[in-house]
Tab-separated table of C-alpha atoms and ligand atoms in Angstrom:
chain	number	residue	atom	x	y	z
A	1	MET	CA	-101.079	63.509	80.060
A	2	ALA	CA	-98.557	60.706	79.776
A	3	LEU	CA	-98.423	57.805	77.353
A	4	PRO	CA	-100.266	54.688	78.529
A	5	ARG	CA	-98.266	52.650	81.051
A	6	SER	CA	-97.369	49.647	78.821
A	7	ILE	CA	-96.022	52.004	76.120
A	8	ARG	CA	-93.976	53.900	78.721
A	9	ASP	CA	-92.565	50.616	80.130
A	10	LEU	CA	-91.507	49.587	76.621
A	11	SER	CA	-90.061	52.959	76.056
A	12	ASP	CA	-88.087	52.830	79.233
A	13	ARG	CA	-86.549	49.469	78.171
A	14	PHE	CA	-85.531	50.897	74.814
A	15	SER	CA	-84.004	53.994	76.492
A	16	SER	CA	-81.595	51.811	78.344
A	17	LEU	CA	-80.120	50.619	75.010
A	18	PRO	CA	-76.756	52.134	73.995
A	19	GLY	CA	-77.280	55.383	72.021
A	20	VAL	CA	-81.104	55.578	72.480
A	21	GLY	CA	-82.472	58.630	74.191
A	22	PRO	CA	-85.965	59.195	75.577
A	23	LYS	CA	-87.422	60.799	72.444
A	24	LEU	CA	-86.405	58.015	70.092
A	25	SER	CA	-87.415	55.340	72.644
A	26	ASN	CA	-90.910	56.839	72.778
A	27	ARG	CA	-91.066	56.945	69.018
A	28	ILE	CA	-90.024	53.255	68.668
A	29	ALA	CA	-92.440	52.123	71.436
A	30	LEU	CA	-95.400	53.865	69.785
A	31	TYR	CA	-94.307	52.553	66.339
A	32	LEU	CA	-94.285	48.976	67.586
A	33	SER	CA	-97.500	49.347	69.547
A	34	ILE	CA	-99.572	50.917	66.831
A	35	SER	CA	-98.011	51.118	63.425
A	36	ASN	CA	-96.134	47.840	63.028
A	37	ARG	CA	-97.381	45.119	65.249
A	38	LYS	CA	-96.060	42.436	62.849
A	39	LEU	CA	-92.548	43.742	63.585
A	40	ALA	CA	-93.259	43.682	67.295
A	41	SER	CA	-94.073	39.996	67.135
A	42	ARG	CA	-90.996	39.311	65.006
A	43	LEU	CA	-88.864	41.135	67.464
A	44	GLU	CA	-90.436	39.009	70.211
A	45	ASP	CA	-89.434	35.824	68.366
A	46	SER	CA	-85.840	37.100	67.660
A	47	LEU	CA	-85.303	38.112	71.294
A	48	LYS	CA	-86.465	34.758	72.501
A	49	ASP	CA	-84.169	33.111	69.986
A	50	VAL	CA	-81.052	35.015	71.029
A	51	THR	CA	-81.666	34.768	74.686
A	52	GLU	CA	-82.176	31.008	74.404
A	53	LYS	CA	-79.512	30.123	71.851
A	54	ILE	CA	-76.636	32.641	72.132
A	55	ARG	CA	-73.897	31.885	74.529
A	56	LEU	CA	-70.104	32.491	74.843
A	57	CYS	CA	-67.436	30.264	73.456
A	58	ASN	CA	-65.733	28.306	76.175
A	59	ASN	CA	-62.339	29.182	74.691
A	60	CYS	CA	-62.282	32.759	73.300
A	61	PHE	CA	-65.642	34.117	74.675
A	62	ASN	CA	-66.889	35.143	71.240
A	63	VAL	CA	-70.693	34.880	70.796
A	64	THR	CA	-71.885	31.570	69.325
A	65	ASP	CA	-74.840	29.383	69.001
A	66	ASN	CA	-72.691	26.293	69.148
A	67	GLU	CA	-72.529	24.075	72.293
A	68	ASP	CA	-68.831	24.407	73.229
A	69	LEU	CA	-66.511	26.260	70.849
A	70	CYS	CA	-67.311	29.055	68.387
A	71	GLU	CA	-66.764	28.450	64.636
A	72	ILE	CA	-63.482	30.144	64.754
A	73	CYS	CA	-62.078	28.112	67.636
A	74	ASP	CA	-63.477	25.007	66.136
A	75	ASN	CA	-61.826	25.495	62.768
A	76	SER	CA	-58.544	23.517	62.565
A	77	GLU	CA	-57.439	25.618	59.579
A	78	ARG	CA	-57.022	28.651	61.827
A	79	ASP	CA	-53.570	29.446	63.025
A	80	SER	CA	-53.482	28.592	66.674
A	81	SER	CA	-50.164	30.315	67.418
A	82	THR	CA	-51.705	33.880	67.488
A	83	ILE	CA	-54.394	35.326	69.660
A	84	LEU	CA	-55.895	38.661	68.753
A	85	VAL	CA	-57.390	40.358	71.854
A	86	VAL	CA	-60.500	42.499	71.379
A	87	GLU	CA	-62.858	44.404	73.633
A	88	THR	CA	-66.177	43.108	72.228
A	89	PRO	CA	-67.359	40.655	69.448
A	90	LEU	CA	-68.037	43.791	67.255
A	91	GLU	CA	-64.259	44.351	66.732
A	92	LEU	CA	-63.772	40.634	66.097
A	93	TYR	CA	-66.238	40.690	63.258
A	94	SER	CA	-64.739	43.950	61.835
A	95	ILE	CA	-61.368	42.199	61.762
A	96	GLU	CA	-62.907	38.999	60.251
A	97	GLU	CA	-64.266	41.115	57.389
A	98	THR	CA	-60.775	42.074	56.342
A	99	GLY	CA	-59.981	38.435	55.555
A	100	GLU	CA	-56.434	39.338	56.614
A	101	TYR	CA	-56.265	37.535	59.951
A	102	LYS	CA	-56.242	33.784	60.223
A	103	GLY	CA	-55.469	33.219	63.862
A	104	LEU	CA	-57.747	32.949	66.918
A	105	TYR	CA	-59.240	35.602	69.187
A	106	HIS	CA	-59.892	36.408	72.825
A	107	VAL	CA	-62.830	38.654	73.675
A	108	LEU	CA	-62.304	40.533	76.925
A	109	HIS	CA	-65.955	41.843	77.206
A	110	GLY	CA	-64.774	45.129	78.482
A	111	ILE	CA	-61.711	47.199	79.095
A	112	ILE	CA	-59.872	48.213	82.191
A	113	SER	CA	-61.425	51.543	83.266
A	114	PRO	CA	-60.735	52.737	86.808
A	115	VAL	CA	-63.178	55.742	86.317
A	116	ASN	CA	-66.015	53.192	85.544
A	117	GLY	CA	-64.901	50.909	88.284
A	118	ILE	CA	-63.756	48.175	85.853
A	119	GLY	CA	-60.610	46.391	87.013
A	120	PRO	CA	-58.707	43.462	85.466
A	121	ASP	CA	-60.940	40.837	87.337
A	122	GLU	CA	-64.091	42.222	85.780
A	123	ILE	CA	-63.093	41.263	82.258
A	124	LYS	CA	-61.751	38.062	80.782
A	125	ILE	CA	-58.088	38.645	81.533
A	126	ASN	CA	-57.569	35.634	83.809
A	127	GLU	CA	-59.176	33.459	81.187
A	128	LEU	CA	-56.652	34.716	78.650
A	129	ILE	CA	-53.719	33.978	81.004
A	130	ASN	CA	-55.253	30.496	81.493
A	131	ARG	CA	-55.189	29.948	77.729
A	132	LEU	CA	-51.528	30.881	77.631
A	133	GLN	CA	-50.597	28.690	80.535
A	134	ASN	CA	-52.480	25.701	79.007
A	135	ASN	CA	-51.386	26.031	75.481
A	136	SER	CA	-47.697	26.099	74.516
A	137	GLU	CA	-48.604	26.622	70.790
A	138	ILE	CA	-49.278	30.255	71.397
A	139	GLU	CA	-46.508	32.527	70.159
A	140	GLU	CA	-48.035	35.947	69.790
A	141	ILE	CA	-50.830	38.056	71.506
A	142	ILE	CA	-51.953	40.920	69.185
A	143	PHE	CA	-53.958	43.704	70.884
A	144	GLY	CA	-56.839	44.854	68.706
A	145	LEU	CA	-58.040	47.361	71.295
A	146	ASN	CA	-59.275	50.897	70.446
A	147	PRO	CA	-56.429	53.393	70.552
A	148	ASN	CA	-57.275	55.394	73.619
A	149	LEU	CA	-56.078	55.569	77.195
A	150	GLU	CA	-58.099	52.615	78.420
A	151	GLY	CA	-57.107	50.415	75.429
A	152	ASP	CA	-53.442	51.344	75.886
A	153	SER	CA	-53.478	50.681	79.661
A	154	THR	CA	-55.255	47.339	79.196
A	155	SER	CA	-52.654	46.227	76.523
A	156	LEU	CA	-49.828	47.231	78.950
A	157	TYR	CA	-51.494	45.427	81.875
A	158	ILE	CA	-51.812	42.220	79.968
A	159	THR	CA	-48.309	42.554	78.469
A	160	ASN	CA	-46.880	42.751	81.959
A	161	GLU	CA	-48.962	39.741	83.088
A	162	VAL	CA	-47.667	37.746	80.056
A	163	LYS	CA	-44.039	38.783	80.945
A	164	ASP	CA	-44.542	37.470	84.477
A	165	LEU	CA	-45.514	34.055	83.025
A	166	ASP	CA	-41.958	33.798	81.564
A	167	LEU	CA	-43.258	32.098	78.420
A	168	ASP	CA	-41.876	32.663	74.881
A	169	VAL	CA	-44.891	34.820	73.873
A	170	LYS	CA	-44.513	38.198	72.134
A	171	THR	CA	-47.104	40.906	72.499
A	172	THR	CA	-47.954	43.342	69.565
A	173	ARG	CA	-50.668	45.789	68.764
A	174	LEU	CA	-52.330	47.059	65.530
A	175	ALA	CA	-50.104	49.639	63.915
A	176	LYS	CA	-50.294	53.315	64.794
A	177	GLY	CA	-52.074	54.046	61.471
A	178	ILE	CA	-55.285	53.963	63.498
A	179	PRO	CA	-55.936	57.577	64.622
A	180	THR	CA	-56.048	57.943	68.404
A	181	GLY	CA	-59.564	58.154	69.738
A	182	SER	CA	-60.993	56.309	66.715
A	183	SER	CA	-62.870	53.058	66.969
A	184	ILE	CA	-61.866	49.720	65.313
A	185	GLU	CA	-65.549	48.810	64.756
A	186	TYR	CA	-65.886	51.773	62.309
A	187	MET	CA	-62.537	51.573	60.542
A	188	SER	CA	-62.370	50.608	56.867
A	189	SER	CA	-61.252	47.003	56.054
A	190	GLN	CA	-58.305	48.508	54.188
A	191	THR	CA	-57.066	50.510	57.227
A	192	LEU	CA	-57.553	47.509	59.530
A	193	SER	CA	-55.693	45.107	57.089
A	194	ASP	CA	-52.738	47.560	56.919
A	195	SER	CA	-52.625	48.088	60.663
A	196	LEU	CA	-52.643	44.253	61.111
A	197	ARG	CA	-49.741	43.759	58.657
A	198	ARG	CA	-47.640	46.548	60.209
A	199	ARG	CA	-48.226	45.780	63.823
A	200	ASP	CA	-45.902	47.194	66.581
A	201	GLY	CA	-44.499	45.631	69.706
A	202	VAL	CA	-46.077	46.662	73.011
A	203	GLU	CA	-43.365	48.113	75.343
B	301	ZN	ZN1	-63.981	30.716	70.305
């Protein structure tokens, strides 16, 4: 006998979340249906809240509940001569936690990955190029992408695009102190700070 349909439907939704398998999704669905209905209704409110209020910044594509620009782009104290490029807002917040970086960001919302059918046009690369073309203040692009094949080829692709623009903008990446295959999101603040300070040029 299977679980009642509404619990199965809820479980199916959870199982499409990153890192949640069918057993865990069944357990969560049952927990919310029977053991903790208060949490279920709070979840309902929170989901409504984020779907109604959260949008992407018009400049850097970070998540925000502001109308136009996120708090970082909107802060005139930030150094607008550097842009740190990250794959998702998660890496942005890991870097913000170090307190080391005072420039602006650009969130790609993905990474070039031919095996997954993701090309340059599927992520926010054109938007980054537009920022460079429309803003002569920018002097440096720092790649804060995870150190793996996809991160490296995305950095290289953007570097070549930047070279084609013939602007006086240098491209660097977080220093090699980050072990290959590791993830920026899970790195300690100390390691991230070090790799920001000792960044290398992208060849
Ligand atoms: Zn922004």
